[in-house]
PDB file of C-alpha atoms in Angstrom:
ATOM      1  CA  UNK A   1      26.156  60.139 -24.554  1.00 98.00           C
ATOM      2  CA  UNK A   2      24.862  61.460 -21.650  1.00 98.00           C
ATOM      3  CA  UNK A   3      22.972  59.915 -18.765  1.00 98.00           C
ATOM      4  CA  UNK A   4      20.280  61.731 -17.186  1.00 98.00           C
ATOM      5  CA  UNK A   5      19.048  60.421 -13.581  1.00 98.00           C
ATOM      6  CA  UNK A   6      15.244  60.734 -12.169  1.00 97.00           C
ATOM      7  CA  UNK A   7      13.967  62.751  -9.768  1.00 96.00           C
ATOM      8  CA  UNK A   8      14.903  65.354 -10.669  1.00 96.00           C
ATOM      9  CA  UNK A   9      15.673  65.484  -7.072  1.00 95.00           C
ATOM     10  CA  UNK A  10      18.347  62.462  -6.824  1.00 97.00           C
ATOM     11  CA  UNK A  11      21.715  61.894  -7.689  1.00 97.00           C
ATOM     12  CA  UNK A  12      23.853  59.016  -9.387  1.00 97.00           C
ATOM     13  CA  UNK A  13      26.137  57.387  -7.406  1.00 95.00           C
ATOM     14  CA  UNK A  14      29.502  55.793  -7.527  1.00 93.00           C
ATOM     15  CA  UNK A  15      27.788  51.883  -8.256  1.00 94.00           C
ATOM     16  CA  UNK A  16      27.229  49.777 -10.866  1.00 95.00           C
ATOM     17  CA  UNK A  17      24.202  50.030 -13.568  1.00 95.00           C
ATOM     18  CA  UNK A  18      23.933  47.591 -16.238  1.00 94.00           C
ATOM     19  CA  UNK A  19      22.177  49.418 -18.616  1.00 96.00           C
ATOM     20  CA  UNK A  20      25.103  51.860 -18.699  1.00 97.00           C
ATOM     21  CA  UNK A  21      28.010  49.227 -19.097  1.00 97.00           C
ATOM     22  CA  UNK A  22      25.564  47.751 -21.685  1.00 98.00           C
ATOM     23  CA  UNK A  23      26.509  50.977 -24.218  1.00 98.00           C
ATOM     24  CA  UNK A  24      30.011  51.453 -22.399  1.00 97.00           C
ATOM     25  CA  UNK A  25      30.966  47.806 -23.447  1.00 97.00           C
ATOM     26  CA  UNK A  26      30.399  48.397 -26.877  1.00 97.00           C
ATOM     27  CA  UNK A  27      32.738  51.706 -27.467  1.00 96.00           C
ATOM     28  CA  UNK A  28      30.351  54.922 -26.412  1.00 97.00           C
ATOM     29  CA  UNK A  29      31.577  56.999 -23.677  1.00 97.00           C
ATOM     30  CA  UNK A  30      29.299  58.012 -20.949  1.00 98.00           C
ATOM     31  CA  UNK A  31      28.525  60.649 -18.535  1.00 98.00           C
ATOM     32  CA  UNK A  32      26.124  60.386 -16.114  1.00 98.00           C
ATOM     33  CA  UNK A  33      26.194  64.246 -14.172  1.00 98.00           C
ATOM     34  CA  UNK A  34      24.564  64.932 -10.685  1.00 98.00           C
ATOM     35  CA  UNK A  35      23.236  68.233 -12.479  1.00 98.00           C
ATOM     36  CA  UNK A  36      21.443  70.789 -10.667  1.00 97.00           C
ATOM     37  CA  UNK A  37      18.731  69.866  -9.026  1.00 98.00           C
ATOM     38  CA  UNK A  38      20.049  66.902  -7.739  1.00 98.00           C
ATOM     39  CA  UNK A  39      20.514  66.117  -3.730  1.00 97.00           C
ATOM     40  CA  UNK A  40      23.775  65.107  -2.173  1.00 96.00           C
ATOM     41  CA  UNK A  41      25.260  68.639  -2.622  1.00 97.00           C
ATOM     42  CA  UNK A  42      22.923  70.687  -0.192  1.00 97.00           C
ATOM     43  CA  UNK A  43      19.765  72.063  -0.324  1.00 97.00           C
ATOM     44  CA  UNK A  44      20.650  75.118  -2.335  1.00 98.00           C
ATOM     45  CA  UNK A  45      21.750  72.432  -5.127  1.00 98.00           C
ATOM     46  CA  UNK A  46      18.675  70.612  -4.797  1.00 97.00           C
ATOM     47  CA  UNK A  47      16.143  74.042  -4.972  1.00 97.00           C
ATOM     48  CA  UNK A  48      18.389  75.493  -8.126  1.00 98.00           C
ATOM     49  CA  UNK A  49      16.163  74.449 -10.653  1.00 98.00           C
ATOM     50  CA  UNK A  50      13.001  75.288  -8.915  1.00 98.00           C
ATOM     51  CA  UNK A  51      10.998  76.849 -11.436  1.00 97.00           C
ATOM     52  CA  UNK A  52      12.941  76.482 -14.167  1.00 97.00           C
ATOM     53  CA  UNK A  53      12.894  72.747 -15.317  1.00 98.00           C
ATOM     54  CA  UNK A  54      13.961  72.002 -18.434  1.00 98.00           C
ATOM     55  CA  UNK A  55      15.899  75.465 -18.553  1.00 98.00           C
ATOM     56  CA  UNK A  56      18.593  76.171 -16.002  1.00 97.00           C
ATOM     57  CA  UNK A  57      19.056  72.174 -15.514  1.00 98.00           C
ATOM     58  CA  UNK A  58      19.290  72.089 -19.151  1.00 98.00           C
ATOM     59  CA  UNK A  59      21.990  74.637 -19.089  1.00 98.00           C
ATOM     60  CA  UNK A  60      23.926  71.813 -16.841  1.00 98.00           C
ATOM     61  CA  UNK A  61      23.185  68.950 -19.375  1.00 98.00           C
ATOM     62  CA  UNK A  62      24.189  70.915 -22.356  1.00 98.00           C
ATOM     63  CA  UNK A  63      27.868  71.861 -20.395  1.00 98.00           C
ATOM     64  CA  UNK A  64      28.064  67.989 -19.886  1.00 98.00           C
ATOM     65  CA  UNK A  65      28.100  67.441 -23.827  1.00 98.00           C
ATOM     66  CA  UNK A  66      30.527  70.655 -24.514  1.00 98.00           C
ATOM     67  CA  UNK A  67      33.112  68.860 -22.044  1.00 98.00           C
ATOM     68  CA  UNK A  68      32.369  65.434 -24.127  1.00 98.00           C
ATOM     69  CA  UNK A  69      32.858  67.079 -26.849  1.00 97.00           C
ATOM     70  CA  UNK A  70      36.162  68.091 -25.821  1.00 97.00           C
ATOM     71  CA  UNK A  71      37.571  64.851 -25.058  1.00 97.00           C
ATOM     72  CA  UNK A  72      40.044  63.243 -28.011  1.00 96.00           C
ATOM     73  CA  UNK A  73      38.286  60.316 -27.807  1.00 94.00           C
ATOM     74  CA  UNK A  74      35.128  61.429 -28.458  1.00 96.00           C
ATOM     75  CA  UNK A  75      33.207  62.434 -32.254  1.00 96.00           C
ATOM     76  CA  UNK A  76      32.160  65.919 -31.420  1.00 96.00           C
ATOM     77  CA  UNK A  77      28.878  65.858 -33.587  1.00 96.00           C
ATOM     78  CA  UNK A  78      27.920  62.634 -32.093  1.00 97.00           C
ATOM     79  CA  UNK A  79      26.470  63.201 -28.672  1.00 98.00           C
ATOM     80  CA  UNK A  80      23.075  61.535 -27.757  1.00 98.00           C
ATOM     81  CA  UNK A  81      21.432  61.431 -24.713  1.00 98.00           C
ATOM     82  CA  UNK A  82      19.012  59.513 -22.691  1.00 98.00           C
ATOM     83  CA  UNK A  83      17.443  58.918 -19.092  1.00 98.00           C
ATOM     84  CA  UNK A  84      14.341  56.905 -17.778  1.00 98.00           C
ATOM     85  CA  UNK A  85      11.638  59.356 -15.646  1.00 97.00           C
ATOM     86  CA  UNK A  86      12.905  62.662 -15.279  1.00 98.00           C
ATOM     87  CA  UNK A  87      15.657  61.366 -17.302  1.00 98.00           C
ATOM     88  CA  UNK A  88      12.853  61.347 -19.995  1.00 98.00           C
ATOM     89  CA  UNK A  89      11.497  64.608 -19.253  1.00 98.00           C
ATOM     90  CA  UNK A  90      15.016  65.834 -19.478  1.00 98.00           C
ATOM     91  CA  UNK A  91      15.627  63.674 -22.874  1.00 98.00           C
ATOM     92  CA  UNK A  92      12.747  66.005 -24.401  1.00 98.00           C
ATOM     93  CA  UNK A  93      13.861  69.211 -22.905  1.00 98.00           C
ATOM     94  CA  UNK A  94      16.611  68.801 -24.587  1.00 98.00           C
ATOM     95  CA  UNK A  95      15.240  68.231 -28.399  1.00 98.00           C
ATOM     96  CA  UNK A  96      12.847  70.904 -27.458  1.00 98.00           C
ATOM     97  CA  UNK A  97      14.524  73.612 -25.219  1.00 98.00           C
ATOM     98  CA  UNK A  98      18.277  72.730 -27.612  1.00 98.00           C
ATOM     99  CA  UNK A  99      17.478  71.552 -30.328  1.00 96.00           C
ATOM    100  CA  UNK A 100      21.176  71.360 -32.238  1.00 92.00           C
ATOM    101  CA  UNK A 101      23.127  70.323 -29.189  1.00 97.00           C
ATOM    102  CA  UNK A 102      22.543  66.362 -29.500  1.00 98.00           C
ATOM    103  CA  UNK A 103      22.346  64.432 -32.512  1.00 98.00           C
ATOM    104  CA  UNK A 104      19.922  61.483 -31.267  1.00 98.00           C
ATOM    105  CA  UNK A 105      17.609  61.163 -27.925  1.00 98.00           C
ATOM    106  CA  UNK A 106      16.305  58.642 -26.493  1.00 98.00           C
ATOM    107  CA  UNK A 107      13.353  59.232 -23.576  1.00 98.00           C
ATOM    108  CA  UNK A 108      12.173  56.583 -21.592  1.00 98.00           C
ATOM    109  CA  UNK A 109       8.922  57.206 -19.696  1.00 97.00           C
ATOM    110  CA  UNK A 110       8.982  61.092 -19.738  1.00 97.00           C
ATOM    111  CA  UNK A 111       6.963  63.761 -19.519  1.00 96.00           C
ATOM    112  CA  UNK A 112       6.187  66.266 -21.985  1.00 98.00           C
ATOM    113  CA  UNK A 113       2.680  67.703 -20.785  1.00 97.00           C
ATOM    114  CA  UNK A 114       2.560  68.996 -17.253  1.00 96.00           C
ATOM    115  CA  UNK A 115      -0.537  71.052 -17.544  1.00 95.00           C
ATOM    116  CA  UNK A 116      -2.037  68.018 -19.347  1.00 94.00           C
ATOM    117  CA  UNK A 117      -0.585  65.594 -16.445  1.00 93.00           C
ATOM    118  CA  UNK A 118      -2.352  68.109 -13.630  1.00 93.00           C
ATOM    119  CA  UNK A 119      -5.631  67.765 -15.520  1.00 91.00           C
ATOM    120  CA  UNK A 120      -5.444  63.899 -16.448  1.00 85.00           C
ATOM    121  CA  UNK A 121      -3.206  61.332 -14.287  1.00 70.00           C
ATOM    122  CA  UNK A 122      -2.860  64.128 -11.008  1.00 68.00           C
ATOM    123  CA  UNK A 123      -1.220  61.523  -9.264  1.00 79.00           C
ATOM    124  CA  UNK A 124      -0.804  63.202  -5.858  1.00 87.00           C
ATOM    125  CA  UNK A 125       2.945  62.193  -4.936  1.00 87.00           C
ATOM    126  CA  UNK A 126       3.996  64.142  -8.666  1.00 88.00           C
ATOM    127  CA  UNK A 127       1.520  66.757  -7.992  1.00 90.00           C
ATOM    128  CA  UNK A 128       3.203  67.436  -4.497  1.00 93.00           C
ATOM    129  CA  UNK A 129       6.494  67.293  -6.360  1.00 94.00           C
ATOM    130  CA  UNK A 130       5.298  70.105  -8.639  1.00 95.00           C
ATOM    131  CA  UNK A 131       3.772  71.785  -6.354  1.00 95.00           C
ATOM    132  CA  UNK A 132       6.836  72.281  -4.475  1.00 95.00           C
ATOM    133  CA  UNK A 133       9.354  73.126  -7.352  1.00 97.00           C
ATOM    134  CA  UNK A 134       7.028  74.196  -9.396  1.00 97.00           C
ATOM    135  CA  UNK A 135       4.623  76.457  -7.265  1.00 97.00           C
ATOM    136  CA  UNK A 136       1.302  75.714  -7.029  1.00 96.00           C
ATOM    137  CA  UNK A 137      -1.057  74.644 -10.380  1.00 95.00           C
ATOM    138  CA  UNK A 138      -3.562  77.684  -9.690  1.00 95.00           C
ATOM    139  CA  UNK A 139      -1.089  80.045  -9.221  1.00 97.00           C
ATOM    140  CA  UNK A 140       1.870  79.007 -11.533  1.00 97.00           C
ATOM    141  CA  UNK A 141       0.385  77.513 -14.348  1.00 97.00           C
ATOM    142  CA  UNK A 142       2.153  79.784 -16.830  1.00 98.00           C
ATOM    143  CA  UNK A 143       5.341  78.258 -15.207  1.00 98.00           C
ATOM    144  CA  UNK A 144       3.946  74.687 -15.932  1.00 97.00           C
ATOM    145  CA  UNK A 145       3.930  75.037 -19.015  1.00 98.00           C
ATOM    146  CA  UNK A 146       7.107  77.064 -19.599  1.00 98.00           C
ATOM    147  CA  UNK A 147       8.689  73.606 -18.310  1.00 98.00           C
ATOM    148  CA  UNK A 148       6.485  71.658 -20.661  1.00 98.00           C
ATOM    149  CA  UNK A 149       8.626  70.719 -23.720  1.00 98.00           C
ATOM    150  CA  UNK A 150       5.368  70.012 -25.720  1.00 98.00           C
ATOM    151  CA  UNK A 151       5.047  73.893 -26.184  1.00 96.00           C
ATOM    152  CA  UNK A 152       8.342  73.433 -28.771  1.00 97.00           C
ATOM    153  CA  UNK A 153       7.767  70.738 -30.651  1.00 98.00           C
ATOM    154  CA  UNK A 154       8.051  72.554 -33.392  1.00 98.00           C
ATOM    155  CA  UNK A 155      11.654  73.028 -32.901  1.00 98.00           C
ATOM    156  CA  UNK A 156      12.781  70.090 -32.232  1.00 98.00           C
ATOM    157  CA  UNK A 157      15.286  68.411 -35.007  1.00 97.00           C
ATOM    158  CA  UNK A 158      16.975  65.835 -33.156  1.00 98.00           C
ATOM    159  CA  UNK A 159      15.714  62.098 -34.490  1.00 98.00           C
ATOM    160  CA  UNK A 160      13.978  60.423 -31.362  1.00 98.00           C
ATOM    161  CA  UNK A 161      13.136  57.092 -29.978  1.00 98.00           C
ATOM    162  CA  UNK A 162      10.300  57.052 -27.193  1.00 98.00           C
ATOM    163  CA  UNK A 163      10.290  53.946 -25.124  1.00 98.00           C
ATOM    164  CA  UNK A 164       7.912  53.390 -22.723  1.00 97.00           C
ATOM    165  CA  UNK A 165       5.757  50.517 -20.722  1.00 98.00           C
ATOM    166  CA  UNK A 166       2.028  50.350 -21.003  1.00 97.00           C
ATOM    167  CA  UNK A 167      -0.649  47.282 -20.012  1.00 96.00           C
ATOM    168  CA  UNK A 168      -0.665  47.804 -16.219  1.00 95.00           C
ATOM    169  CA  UNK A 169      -1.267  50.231 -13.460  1.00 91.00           C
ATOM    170  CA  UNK A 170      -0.309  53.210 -13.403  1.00 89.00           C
ATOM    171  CA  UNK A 171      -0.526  54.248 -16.862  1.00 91.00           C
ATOM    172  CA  UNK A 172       0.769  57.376 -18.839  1.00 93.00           C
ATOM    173  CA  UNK A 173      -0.364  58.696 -21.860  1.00 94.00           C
ATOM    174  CA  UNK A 174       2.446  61.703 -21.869  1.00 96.00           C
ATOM    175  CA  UNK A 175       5.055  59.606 -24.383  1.00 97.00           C
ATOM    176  CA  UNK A 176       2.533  58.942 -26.392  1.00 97.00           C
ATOM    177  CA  UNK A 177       0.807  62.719 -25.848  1.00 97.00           C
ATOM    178  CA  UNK A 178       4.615  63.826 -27.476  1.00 98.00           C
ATOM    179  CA  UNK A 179       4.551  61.212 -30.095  1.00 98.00           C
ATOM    180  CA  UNK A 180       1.229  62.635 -31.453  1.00 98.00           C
ATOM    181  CA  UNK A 181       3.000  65.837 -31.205  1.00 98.00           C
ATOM    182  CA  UNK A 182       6.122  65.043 -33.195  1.00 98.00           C
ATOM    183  CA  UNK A 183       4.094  63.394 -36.301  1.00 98.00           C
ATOM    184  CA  UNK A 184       1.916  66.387 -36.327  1.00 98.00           C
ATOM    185  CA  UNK A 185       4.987  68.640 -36.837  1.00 98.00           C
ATOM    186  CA  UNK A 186       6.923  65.874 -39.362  1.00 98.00           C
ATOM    187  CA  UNK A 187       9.755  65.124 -37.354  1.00 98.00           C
ATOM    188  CA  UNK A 188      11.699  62.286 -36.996  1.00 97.00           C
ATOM    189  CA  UNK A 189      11.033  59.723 -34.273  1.00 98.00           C
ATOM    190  CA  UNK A 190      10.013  56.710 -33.151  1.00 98.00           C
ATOM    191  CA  UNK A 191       7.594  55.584 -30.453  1.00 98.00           C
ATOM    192  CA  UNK A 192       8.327  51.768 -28.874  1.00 98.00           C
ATOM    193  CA  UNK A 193       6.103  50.627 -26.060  1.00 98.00           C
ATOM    194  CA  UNK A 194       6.726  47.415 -23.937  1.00 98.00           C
ATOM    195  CA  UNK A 195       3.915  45.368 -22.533  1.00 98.00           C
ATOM    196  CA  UNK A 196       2.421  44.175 -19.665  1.00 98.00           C
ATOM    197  CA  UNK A 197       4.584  46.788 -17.677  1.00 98.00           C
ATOM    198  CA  UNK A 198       3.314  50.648 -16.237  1.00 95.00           C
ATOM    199  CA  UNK A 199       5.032  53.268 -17.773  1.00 94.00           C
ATOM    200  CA  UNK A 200       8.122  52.343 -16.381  1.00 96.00           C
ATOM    201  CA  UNK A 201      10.106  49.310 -18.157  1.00 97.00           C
ATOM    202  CA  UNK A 202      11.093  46.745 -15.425  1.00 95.00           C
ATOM    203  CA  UNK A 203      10.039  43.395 -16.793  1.00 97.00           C
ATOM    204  CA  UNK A 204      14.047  41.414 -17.884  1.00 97.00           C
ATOM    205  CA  UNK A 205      12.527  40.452 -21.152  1.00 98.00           C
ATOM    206  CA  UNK A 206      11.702  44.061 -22.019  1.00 98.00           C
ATOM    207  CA  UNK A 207      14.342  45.526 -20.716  1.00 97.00           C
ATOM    208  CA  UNK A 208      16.342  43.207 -22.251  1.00 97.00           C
ATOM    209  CA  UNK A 209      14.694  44.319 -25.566  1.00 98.00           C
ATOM    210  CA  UNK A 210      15.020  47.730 -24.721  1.00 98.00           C
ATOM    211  CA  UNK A 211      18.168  47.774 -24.533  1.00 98.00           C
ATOM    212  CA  UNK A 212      18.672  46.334 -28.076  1.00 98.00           C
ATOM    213  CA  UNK A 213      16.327  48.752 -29.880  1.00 98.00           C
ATOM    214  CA  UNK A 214      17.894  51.324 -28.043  1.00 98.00           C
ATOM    215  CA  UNK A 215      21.419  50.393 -29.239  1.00 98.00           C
ATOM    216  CA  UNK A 216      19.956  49.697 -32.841  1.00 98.00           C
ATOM    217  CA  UNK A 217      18.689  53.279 -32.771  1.00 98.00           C
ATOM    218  CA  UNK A 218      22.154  54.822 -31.645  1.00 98.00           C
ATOM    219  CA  UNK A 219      24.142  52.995 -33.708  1.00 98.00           C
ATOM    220  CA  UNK A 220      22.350  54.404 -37.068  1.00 97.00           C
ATOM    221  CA  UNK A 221      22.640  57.405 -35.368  1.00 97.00           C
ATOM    222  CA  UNK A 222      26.064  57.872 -33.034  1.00 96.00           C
ATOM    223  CA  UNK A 223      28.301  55.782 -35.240  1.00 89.00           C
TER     224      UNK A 223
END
């Protein structure tokens, strides 16, 4: 599967993460790729998918499952992928923007609605963010939402699982926003929320959780 980091504008480093030996322990290989976008390889990296979410970063994730793919070890039409944040955001790109190139997705608190996000949560810090890689909201919507994966939800065929926190502050509606989506369009997913959490999951009992209904989902699917 592959492993999609947040920021977009951060990188994964050489360390340990538990939720990623979690799957590795039980047989699925795993590549987690600084794809552009991501800092630690100079500002040129970092500013290459400025404008373009979900498009020429995409183009990055989809080479990371073509070299899985290529590896003896690996089932070629079993590649999933997954990420928490812009991990998320990327998760749904990538049933939206590519639809045949993974077989199961799992987001975890993405976003799938920026023009909706500007006019709803506008929490300044991801507004400033947008802003800035996005171009302004009154001057680049159009761009907005050509990184929105809500505007192909039709296309999407890859089976889903949303996860996501909810009960505390700060909220987000935008899993949910893509949930409503994806049953008005009869396509396969399902839509998980953990409690007493914001939309991120970091509670251990949760995440504990999460972690099993994630693996539940990609065994039907990845094995």
């Amino acid at each position: 599967m592959m492993w999609i980091h947040g920021g977009p504008t951060s990188q994964f480093h050489d360390t340990f993460r538990q939720h990623v030996q979690f799957f590795v322990q039980r047989g699925y290989v795993v590549l987690l790729p600084n794809i552009r976008g991501s800092s630690g390889y100079g500002k040129d990296f970092a500013d290459a998918n400025n404008g373009c979410w979900g498009h020429c970063d995409l183009e990055d994730v989809v080479a990371g499952a073509d070299y899985l793919r290529a590896l003896p070890e690996v089932d070629p039409e079993r590649i999933g992928i997954t990420g928490t944040s812009y991990g998320g955001v990327m998760s749904m790109y990538a049933v939206a923007f590519a639809p045949d190139a993974f077989r199961a997705a799992i987001p975890g608190s993405g976003y799938t609605d920026w023009v909706h996000f500007y006019h709803g949560e506008n929490e300044l810090r991801h507004i400033k963010l947008l802003d800035h890689e996005l171009g302004p909201f009154e001057t680049s919507e159009d761009v907005w939402s050509h990184s929105s994966s809500i505007s192909h939800v039709a296309d999407v065929s890859t089976p889903i699982l949303l996860v996501h926190g909810v009960g505390r502050y700060p909220g987000s509606d935008q899993s949910e926003i893509f949930a409503r989506a994806l049953e008005n369009y009869y396509k396969p997913f399902q839509y998980k929320t953990y409690p007493n959490e914001n939309y991120y999951v970091y509670g251990k009992a949760n995440r504990r959780q999460m972690l099993l209904d994630m693996l539940d989902f990609f065994e039907q699917f990845l094995k």
